[in-house]
Tab-separated table of C-alpha atoms in Angstrom:
chain	number	residue	atom	x	y	z
A	25	UNK	CA	97.081	169.099	131.514
A	26	UNK	CA	95.920	169.847	135.062
A	27	UNK	CA	92.570	170.691	133.962
A	28	UNK	CA	92.361	167.609	131.820
A	29	UNK	CA	92.983	165.335	134.677
A	30	UNK	CA	90.456	167.399	136.739
A	31	UNK	CA	87.515	166.877	134.228
A	32	UNK	CA	88.139	163.255	133.987
A	33	UNK	CA	88.123	162.957	137.880
A	34	UNK	CA	85.001	164.989	137.933
A	35	UNK	CA	83.475	162.971	135.094
A	36	UNK	CA	84.117	159.792	136.766
A	37	UNK	CA	82.125	160.785	139.915
A	38	UNK	CA	78.712	160.745	137.939
A	39	UNK	CA	77.098	163.052	140.185
A	40	UNK	CA	75.173	165.966	138.599
A	41	UNK	CA	77.216	169.032	140.322
A	42	UNK	CA	80.429	166.997	139.112
A	43	UNK	CA	79.362	166.664	135.763
A	44	UNK	CA	78.522	170.374	135.638
A	45	UNK	CA	81.789	170.821	137.108
A	46	UNK	CA	83.524	168.756	134.612
A	47	UNK	CA	81.742	170.419	131.656
A	48	UNK	CA	82.906	173.921	132.994
A	49	UNK	CA	86.224	172.532	133.020
A	50	UNK	CA	86.248	171.019	129.211
A	51	UNK	CA	84.725	174.319	128.060
A	52	UNK	CA	87.313	176.353	129.966
A	53	UNK	CA	90.009	174.240	128.050
A	54	UNK	CA	88.371	174.902	124.656
A	55	UNK	CA	88.247	178.603	125.414
A	56	UNK	CA	91.957	178.829	126.460
A	57	UNK	CA	93.206	176.833	123.302
A	58	UNK	CA	93.134	179.642	120.967
A	59	UNK	CA	95.709	181.553	123.148
A	60	UNK	CA	98.261	178.651	123.003
A	61	UNK	CA	101.397	179.187	121.078
A	62	UNK	CA	103.245	176.262	119.877
A	63	UNK	CA	106.886	175.828	118.590
A	64	UNK	CA	106.830	172.478	116.926
A	65	UNK	CA	104.787	170.197	115.091
A	66	UNK	CA	104.374	167.861	117.847
A	67	UNK	CA	102.952	170.366	120.063
A	68	UNK	CA	100.539	171.192	117.058
A	69	UNK	CA	99.445	167.691	117.372
A	70	UNK	CA	99.083	167.729	120.914
A	71	UNK	CA	96.946	170.660	120.902
A	72	UNK	CA	94.726	169.214	118.173
A	73	UNK	CA	94.396	166.080	120.163
A	74	UNK	CA	93.226	168.363	123.262
A	75	UNK	CA	90.689	170.094	121.071
A	76	UNK	CA	89.385	166.676	120.191
A	77	UNK	CA	89.095	165.351	123.530
A	78	UNK	CA	87.587	168.446	124.958
A	79	UNK	CA	85.024	168.700	122.443
A	80	UNK	CA	83.971	164.928	122.736
A	81	UNK	CA	83.416	165.548	126.436
A	82	UNK	CA	81.514	168.645	126.204
A	83	UNK	CA	79.035	167.024	123.729
A	84	UNK	CA	78.882	163.775	125.842
A	85	UNK	CA	78.247	165.693	129.163
A	86	UNK	CA	75.890	168.050	127.505
A	87	UNK	CA	73.884	165.170	126.281
A	88	UNK	CA	73.980	163.364	129.725
A	89	UNK	CA	73.016	166.163	131.830
A	90	UNK	CA	70.039	166.944	129.332
A	91	UNK	CA	69.285	163.271	129.868
A	92	UNK	CA	69.065	163.403	133.422
A	93	UNK	CA	66.817	166.581	133.258
A	94	UNK	CA	64.290	164.490	130.995
A	95	UNK	CA	62.858	162.313	133.636
A	96	UNK	CA	59.123	162.843	132.274
A	97	UNK	CA	60.296	161.922	128.880
A	98	UNK	CA	61.636	158.368	128.529
A	99	UNK	CA	61.724	158.238	124.782
A	100	UNK	CA	63.926	161.404	124.795
A	101	UNK	CA	65.996	160.042	127.445
A	102	UNK	CA	66.742	156.807	125.559
A	103	UNK	CA	67.735	159.061	122.196
A	104	UNK	CA	70.210	160.909	124.188
A	105	UNK	CA	71.392	157.895	125.746
A	106	UNK	CA	72.044	156.252	122.417
A	107	UNK	CA	73.711	159.284	121.034
A	108	UNK	CA	75.973	159.514	124.128
A	109	UNK	CA	77.627	156.217	123.129
A	110	UNK	CA	78.714	157.485	120.009
A	111	UNK	CA	80.905	160.110	122.048
A	112	UNK	CA	84.530	159.203	121.865
A	113	UNK	CA	85.173	159.079	125.482
A	114	UNK	CA	87.485	157.136	127.770
A	115	UNK	CA	85.850	153.727	128.416
A	116	UNK	CA	85.249	154.214	132.071
A	117	UNK	CA	83.181	157.539	131.398
A	118	UNK	CA	81.004	155.444	128.797
A	119	UNK	CA	79.085	153.874	131.473
């Protein structure tokens, strides 16, 4: 939960180095999940939700970082921006 909050906070800043940090945090969450031991159905549901959230943020952050690198290709920038809008992120992070 702490990594998730840190990832959200880094994503909100919008700076390239913070977005890279957020990407690292969300990837870390995905890498840790296979090691999680759950004891109830509700915990299984929480872990599934966490996988879904982390997956969407990894995808969105990768697209946004790539879009920022493509300064010389405005068509590709627009494509990536359009794809980004389909990521299931929290509302403040879609801007």
